[in-house]
Coordinates of C-alpha atoms in Angstrom, one line a residue:
M1 CA 0.2 0.4 0.5
R2 CA 1.2 3.1 -1.2
L3 CA 0.6 5.1 1.7
M4 CA 0.3 8.8 0.1
P5 CA 0.6 9.3 -3.5
H6 CA -0.2 12.3 -5.2
N7 CA -3.6 13.7 -4.7
S8 CA -4.8 10.5 -3.1
F9 CA -6.4 10.2 -0.8
L10 CA -5.0 8.5 1.4
F11 CA -3.7 11.2 3.9
G12 CA -1.1 9.7 6.0
L13 CA -0.5 6.9 8.8
I14 CA -2.0 6.5 12.4
C15 CA -0.7 5.1 14.7
L16 CA 2.3 2.3 14.2
L17 CA 1.8 0.0 17.1
Q18 CA 4.1 -2.4 17.9
L19 CA 3.5 -4.8 20.2
G20 CA 5.5 -6.7 22.1
L21 CA 4.6 -10.3 23.6
A22 CA 6.1 -11.2 26.6
S23 CA 6.3 -14.4 27.4
G24 CA 3.8 -14.9 30.6
N25 CA 2.9 -10.9 30.7
S26 CA -0.3 -11.2 29.4
T27 CA -0.1 -6.9 28.6
A28 CA 0.8 -5.5 25.5
Q29 CA 3.6 -3.6 25.5
T30 CA 3.1 -1.1 23.0
S31 CA 4.5 2.4 21.9
V32 CA 3.1 4.4 19.5
N33 CA 4.2 7.0 16.7
V34 CA 1.2 9.0 15.2
S35 CA 3.2 10.0 12.0
L36 CA 1.3 13.0 10.0
F37 CA 2.0 13.7 6.5
P38 CA 2.1 17.2 5.3
D39 CA -1.2 18.1 3.6
K40 CA -2.6 21.8 3.6
A41 CA -5.6 20.3 3.2
I42 CA -6.4 18.8 5.5
S43 CA -7.0 18.8 9.1
T44 CA -4.6 17.4 11.4
S45 CA -7.4 17.3 14.0
Y46 CA -8.0 13.7 11.9
F47 CA -4.5 12.5 13.6
I48 CA -5.7 12.5 17.0
D49 CA -7.3 10.1 19.1
G50 CA -10.6 11.2 19.5
R51 CA -11.0 13.3 16.5
G52 CA -12.6 11.3 13.6
V53 CA -15.4 9.3 13.6
V54 CA -14.5 5.4 11.9
S55 CA -16.9 4.4 10.0
E56 CA -14.7 1.3 8.3
V57 CA -12.4 -1.1 9.8
V58 CA -11.7 -3.1 7.4
F59 CA -8.6 -6.4 7.7
S60 CA -5.5 -6.8 4.5
G61 CA -3.3 -9.2 4.5
L62 CA -5.1 -12.2 5.5
D63 CA -6.7 -14.8 2.8
V64 CA -9.3 -15.7 0.3
R65 CA -12.1 -17.6 1.1
T66 CA -12.6 -20.4 -0.9
D67 CA -15.2 -22.9 -2.1
G68 CA -14.3 -26.1 -0.3
F69 CA -11.7 -27.2 2.1
D70 CA -8.2 -27.8 1.8
F71 CA -5.8 -29.0 3.6
G72 CA -2.5 -28.3 2.4
G73 CA -0.1 -25.6 3.6
P74 CA -0.2 -23.7 6.7
D75 CA -4.1 -22.8 8.7
P76 CA -5.6 -20.2 6.2
I77 CA -6.3 -17.6 9.1
Y78 CA -9.8 -15.6 7.4
E79 CA -11.1 -12.1 8.0
D80 CA -14.1 -13.0 10.0
D81 CA -12.5 -15.3 11.6
V82 CA -10.2 -12.6 13.2
V83 CA -13.5 -10.5 13.9
R84 CA -15.2 -14.0 15.8
Y85 CA -11.9 -13.9 17.5
L86 CA -12.2 -10.4 18.7
R87 CA -15.8 -10.2 19.2
T88 CA -15.8 -12.7 21.2
S89 CA -13.1 -10.6 23.8
K90 CA -14.9 -8.1 23.4
A91 CA -12.3 -5.8 21.7
E92 CA -14.2 -4.7 18.3
H93 CA -13.9 -1.2 17.1
P94 CA -17.5 0.2 16.6
I95 CA -18.4 2.1 13.3
G96 CA -19.8 4.9 13.9
T97 CA -18.0 5.9 17.0
K98 CA -14.4 8.7 17.3
L99 CA -11.3 7.1 16.9
D100 CA -10.1 4.9 20.8
L101 CA -6.6 4.5 19.7
K102 CA -6.7 2.1 23.3
T103 CA -8.8 -0.1 21.8
V104 CA -6.7 0.2 18.4
E105 CA -3.8 -0.4 20.8
R106 CA -6.3 -3.7 22.1
I107 CA -7.2 -5.6 18.8
I108 CA -3.4 -5.2 17.8
Y109 CA -2.6 -6.7 20.5
L110 CA -4.7 -9.9 19.9
I111 CA -4.2 -10.1 16.3
K112 CA -1.3 -10.6 17.2
N113 CA -1.7 -13.1 19.8
L114 CA -4.8 -14.8 17.2
L115 CA -1.3 -15.2 15.0
A116 CA 1.0 -16.4 17.5
E117 CA -1.6 -19.2 18.1
C118 CA -1.3 -19.6 14.3
G119 CA 2.1 -20.1 14.5
Y120 CA 2.9 -16.5 13.6
L121 CA 5.5 -15.8 16.1
G122 CA 7.1 -13.2 13.8
A123 CA 3.8 -12.0 13.0
K124 CA 3.2 -7.3 12.5
V125 CA 0.3 -6.0 12.9
V126 CA -0.1 -2.5 11.3
A127 CA -3.3 0.7 11.5
L128 CA -3.6 2.5 8.9
G129 CA -5.6 5.5 8.2
E130 CA -7.4 6.3 5.1
R131 CA -10.2 9.2 4.9
S132 CA -13.0 8.1 3.5
G133 CA -15.4 11.7 3.9
K134 CA -16.0 15.2 5.8
N135 CA -15.0 14.1 9.3
Q136 CA -14.6 10.3 8.6
M137 CA -12.2 7.5 8.4
K138 CA -11.3 3.4 7.5
L139 CA -9.5 2.3 9.8
I140 CA -7.1 -0.1 8.0
F141 CA -5.6 -3.7 10.0
Q142 CA -2.7 -4.0 8.3
I143 CA -1.5 -7.9 8.7
E144 CA 2.1 -9.0 8.1
R145 CA 1.9 -12.7 9.2
G146 CA 6.2 -13.3 8.3
P147 CA 7.6 -17.6 8.1
I148 CA 5.9 -19.4 9.8
T149 CA 7.7 -22.0 12.5
G150 CA 7.5 -25.5 11.4
I151 CA 6.0 -28.3 14.0
S152 CA 9.6 -30.1 15.1
D153 CA 8.0 -33.3 16.2
I154 CA 5.0 -34.3 17.6
R155 CA 4.1 -37.5 20.6
F156 CA 1.8 -40.1 21.4
T157 CA 1.8 -40.4 25.4
G158 CA -1.0 -42.4 27.9
T159 CA -0.5 -45.2 25.2
R160 CA 0.3 -48.8 26.9
I161 CA -0.6 -51.5 24.0
F162 CA 0.0 -49.3 20.4
E163 CA 3.3 -48.3 19.8
A164 CA 3.4 -44.3 20.3
E165 CA 5.8 -44.8 16.7
E166 CA 3.4 -47.2 14.9
L167 CA 1.1 -43.9 16.0
R168 CA 3.1 -41.8 14.3
A169 CA 3.7 -43.7 11.0
V170 CA -0.1 -43.9 10.1
L171 CA -0.5 -39.5 11.2
R172 CA 3.0 -39.3 8.9
D173 CA 1.5 -41.4 5.7
C174 CA -2.3 -39.5 6.2
L175 CA -0.5 -35.7 6.7
G176 CA 2.0 -36.7 4.1
E177 CA 3.9 -33.6 2.7
N178 CA 2.0 -31.3 5.3
W179 CA 4.6 -33.5 7.6
G180 CA 5.9 -31.2 9.9
V181 CA 4.4 -28.0 8.4
Y182 CA 2.1 -25.9 11.1
N183 CA -2.2 -26.4 10.8
M184 CA -3.6 -28.3 14.2
R185 CA -6.8 -28.3 12.3
Y186 CA -4.9 -30.7 9.9
V187 CA -3.1 -33.1 12.5
D188 CA -6.4 -33.3 14.4
F189 CA -8.0 -34.7 11.4
C190 CA -5.7 -37.1 10.6
A191 CA -5.6 -38.4 14.3
Q192 CA -9.1 -38.6 14.4
K193 CA -9.4 -39.7 11.8
E194 CA -6.7 -41.7 10.6
V195 CA -4.6 -43.1 13.9
R196 CA -8.6 -43.7 15.6
S197 CA -9.2 -45.1 12.6
F198 CA -6.1 -48.1 13.1
M199 CA -6.8 -48.7 16.5
R200 CA -10.8 -49.7 15.9
S201 CA -9.1 -52.1 13.4
R202 CA -7.5 -53.4 16.5
G203 CA -10.4 -54.3 18.7
Y204 CA -9.5 -50.4 20.3
L205 CA -13.1 -49.3 19.5
E206 CA -13.5 -47.0 22.5
S207 CA -10.0 -45.4 22.3
T208 CA -9.6 -41.2 21.9
I209 CA -7.1 -39.3 21.0
S210 CA -6.8 -34.8 22.6
H211 CA -7.4 -32.2 20.6
P212 CA -3.7 -31.4 19.4
S213 CA -1.4 -29.5 22.1
R214 CA 1.5 -28.2 21.6
R215 CA 4.8 -26.0 23.4
F216 CA 7.9 -23.9 21.9
L217 CA 10.7 -25.5 21.4
S218 CA 14.3 -23.7 20.7
D219 CA 13.6 -25.5 17.0
G220 CA 9.8 -25.9 16.8
F221 CA 6.4 -26.5 18.1
E222 CA 6.7 -30.1 19.8
V223 CA 3.3 -31.2 19.4
N224 CA 1.3 -33.7 22.2
L225 CA -1.7 -36.0 21.5
E226 CA -2.5 -38.1 24.6
V227 CA -4.3 -41.5 24.0
S228 CA -6.3 -43.7 25.8
E229 CA -6.6 -47.0 24.3
G230 CA -9.7 -48.4 25.9
A231 CA -10.3 -51.5 26.0
R232 CA -10.0 -54.4 23.5
Y233 CA -13.7 -55.9 22.6
R234 CA -14.3 -58.9 20.1
I235 CA -18.4 -59.9 18.4
G236 CA -20.6 -61.2 19.9
K237 CA -24.1 -61.3 18.9
V238 CA -24.4 -60.2 14.8
E239 CA -28.2 -58.8 14.1
I240 CA -29.6 -57.1 10.9
E241 CA -32.6 -55.9 9.9
G242 CA -34.7 -54.8 7.2
A243 CA -32.2 -56.6 3.6
K244 CA -34.8 -57.3 1.4
I245 CA -32.7 -57.8 -1.9
F246 CA -30.0 -59.8 -0.1
R247 CA -30.3 -62.5 2.6
E248 CA -29.5 -61.5 6.2
T249 CA -26.6 -64.7 5.4
E250 CA -25.3 -62.6 2.4
I251 CA -25.3 -59.6 4.1
R252 CA -23.2 -61.3 7.6
E253 CA -21.4 -63.2 4.3
M254 CA -20.2 -60.0 2.8
S255 CA -19.1 -58.0 5.7
G256 CA -17.1 -61.2 7.8
L257 CA -17.7 -60.7 10.4
Q258 CA -17.5 -63.6 12.8
T259 CA -18.4 -64.5 16.3
G260 CA -15.4 -64.4 18.6
D261 CA -13.1 -62.3 16.1
I262 CA -11.4 -59.3 17.2
A263 CA -14.3 -56.6 16.6
D264 CA -12.4 -54.3 13.3
G265 CA -14.6 -51.0 13.5
K266 CA -12.2 -49.7 10.7
R267 CA -13.2 -52.9 8.5
L268 CA -17.5 -52.2 9.5
Q269 CA -17.7 -49.2 9.1
N270 CA -15.4 -49.3 5.3
F271 CA -18.5 -52.5 4.7
L272 CA -21.6 -50.3 5.7
Y273 CA -19.8 -47.5 4.4
S274 CA -18.6 -47.8 1.5
E275 CA -19.1 -51.7 -0.7
L276 CA -22.6 -52.3 1.2
V277 CA -23.7 -48.8 -0.5
R278 CA -22.0 -50.0 -3.8
K279 CA -23.9 -53.0 -3.6
Y280 CA -27.0 -51.5 -3.5
S281 CA -26.8 -48.6 -6.0
D282 CA -25.8 -50.6 -8.5
K283 CA -29.2 -52.3 -8.6
G284 CA -30.6 -48.7 -8.3
F285 CA -30.8 -48.2 -4.7
L286 CA -29.7 -44.3 -4.5
Q287 CA -31.2 -43.6 -1.3
F288 CA -29.6 -46.8 0.1
N289 CA -28.7 -45.7 4.0
A290 CA -27.2 -47.8 6.9
E291 CA -26.9 -47.9 10.6
F292 CA -24.9 -50.1 13.1
D293 CA -25.3 -50.1 17.1
P294 CA -23.1 -51.3 18.8
E295 CA -24.0 -52.8 22.6
F296 CA -20.7 -53.0 24.7
V297 CA -20.8 -55.8 26.8
L298 CA -18.7 -56.2 30.7
P299 CA -15.8 -59.3 30.8
S300 CA -17.1 -62.3 32.2
S301 CA -13.2 -61.5 34.4
D302 CA -10.9 -58.5 34.5
G303 CA -8.6 -58.1 31.6
S304 CA -10.2 -60.1 29.5
D305 CA -11.9 -58.9 26.3
R306 CA -15.1 -56.9 26.2
I307 CA -17.7 -58.4 23.5
V308 CA -19.7 -55.4 21.0
N309 CA -22.7 -56.9 19.7
I310 CA -24.0 -55.3 16.5
K311 CA -27.1 -53.9 15.8
I312 CA -27.4 -53.5 11.1
T313 CA -30.2 -51.6 10.5
L314 CA -30.8 -50.8 6.9
D315 CA -33.8 -49.5 4.9
E316 CA -33.1 -49.2 1.5
G317 CA -35.5 -47.3 -0.5
L318 CA -36.9 -46.9 -3.6
A319 CA -35.2 -49.0 -7.2
F320 CA -34.5 -46.3 -9.5
K321 CA -34.9 -45.7 -13.2
V322 CA -32.8 -43.9 -15.5
R323 CA -35.7 -41.6 -16.8
S324 CA -33.4 -39.9 -19.7
V325 CA -29.3 -39.3 -19.8
D326 CA -28.2 -35.7 -20.8
F327 CA -25.2 -33.5 -21.8
T328 CA -25.1 -29.7 -21.9
G329 CA -22.9 -28.0 -23.9
V330 CA -22.7 -30.6 -27.3
N331 CA -24.5 -30.4 -30.6
S332 CA -27.5 -31.7 -30.8
E333 CA -25.2 -34.5 -34.1
R334 CA -22.3 -35.6 -30.7
K335 CA -25.4 -35.5 -28.1
K336 CA -26.8 -38.3 -30.1
Q337 CA -23.3 -39.8 -29.7
L338 CA -22.9 -39.6 -26.6
M339 CA -26.0 -41.4 -25.7
E340 CA -25.4 -44.0 -27.8
N341 CA -22.1 -45.2 -26.3
F342 CA -22.9 -44.2 -22.5
P343 CA -23.1 -47.8 -20.9
L344 CA -26.7 -46.1 -18.4
R345 CA -29.4 -46.1 -21.5
V346 CA -33.2 -44.8 -20.7
D347 CA -35.5 -47.7 -18.7
D348 CA -32.2 -49.0 -17.4
I349 CA -32.3 -49.5 -13.9
Y350 CA -30.0 -47.4 -12.5
N351 CA -26.5 -48.5 -11.7
Q352 CA -23.4 -46.1 -10.3
T353 CA -20.4 -48.8 -11.2
K354 CA -22.0 -48.4 -15.1
F355 CA -22.1 -44.7 -14.8
E356 CA -18.7 -44.0 -13.6
D357 CA -17.5 -46.5 -16.1
G358 CA -19.6 -44.1 -18.5
I359 CA -17.6 -40.9 -16.8
K360 CA -14.5 -42.9 -16.8
K361 CA -14.3 -43.2 -20.5
L362 CA -16.1 -39.5 -21.6
N363 CA -12.2 -38.3 -19.9
E364 CA -10.8 -40.8 -21.2
L365 CA -11.7 -38.6 -24.7
G366 CA -9.8 -36.3 -24.3
E367 CA -12.1 -33.1 -25.8
Y368 CA -13.5 -32.1 -22.7
R369 CA -12.0 -30.6 -19.0
F370 CA -12.4 -33.1 -16.8
I371 CA -15.4 -34.4 -15.6
D372 CA -15.7 -34.6 -11.6
K373 CA -18.4 -37.9 -11.4
D374 CA -20.0 -35.5 -8.6
A375 CA -19.3 -32.0 -8.9
H376 CA -20.2 -32.2 -13.1
V377 CA -23.0 -34.2 -13.3
E378 CA -26.7 -33.7 -11.4
L379 CA -28.9 -36.3 -11.0
R380 CA -32.8 -35.5 -10.3
T381 CA -34.2 -37.8 -8.6
D382 CA -38.7 -38.5 -8.8
E383 CA -39.7 -40.2 -5.3
E384 CA -42.3 -40.5 -6.7
R385 CA -42.4 -42.5 -9.8
G386 CA -38.6 -44.1 -8.9
N387 CA -37.4 -41.7 -11.6
V388 CA -33.4 -40.8 -12.6
D389 CA -32.1 -38.4 -14.8
L390 CA -29.4 -37.9 -15.6
V391 CA -27.0 -34.5 -16.1
V392 CA -23.4 -34.6 -17.4
K393 CA -21.7 -31.0 -18.0
L394 CA -19.6 -30.9 -21.1
V395 CA -16.7 -28.3 -21.6
T396 CA -14.6 -28.4 -24.1
D397 CA -11.4 -25.9 -23.8
N398 CA -12.9 -23.7 -26.3
H399 CA -15.4 -22.5 -23.8
S400 CA -15.1 -20.9 -20.1
E401 CA -17.2 -22.7 -17.7

């Protein structure tokens, strides 16, 4: 930002607040310098604490929120995160009120504290002013995060059965190239999803992992994850309700659930929410849903494995037929050719595998931009008639989406 270009309405630096964060000191160590740029047309009263009305508050140097969720790199910091943090801390500068340097100092202190929590220990925050009307000003907090402090080590504590190093290996596989990057959200995600899933696959169905805590060392942050393994479980009784298309014995066989086996929680979830969903969707059941209800039984003697009884409830829903297949972004002749070669035809029972094979073949043609089966295809269901309409959105390289 250029502070005083020729004939600009940007009229000067309000204050430069350098904040020192001393360990264990909750009080902001600040020095306030008010610099005035010479401008005959502007009264210096705009720069004085208690004069000039703040018409807008802006935060620059933060991330821009986009669609989707990207785990790569450090945690993003958005303006609404900062605003929410300041509001919770009761440190907002009210719009329509006169400039209050004490409030500005506190805001800078809190922003730097938030940035430090996100790994930016050397961040700089400057308050600037821009004229927005008579006796009015835009208050701008200019943020320079600087380099982020990395993670030097991740430790699992509290383990009895599992080796901390094998849990670290699972976490490292999940984090991939982000291992060592300060992104507590991603560390927590991988710990809760992948590491706990690994522990559940060994029968520890009630295992928990704390949200990550940290401490700063000379070479970066040490992150700690507290583990509670709980007891190991074996499979007891297995009940299946709501099965009509497949027999209960078929579902039991597909699941691999056997009384007396170590309860593999990861395998059970994969079966119900992925494999069984696929089996039903290949028979047209687009609204199929499965749930399981575990009943944990105390062991008969101390030290022995516990028993978990599993009740699986299925809601099969309707079987859908294909009513229409359409392709947008192409002429009628090409559309006809694509429809003739697409694996799913009108009046077919919907089949998820055939649908995905059709999208794969379209992508292999190389004529269109990559087609995402979830983002670029509409499945419009008519629940009353049990029909589904497919609309595939095609975009060639010489057209914008």
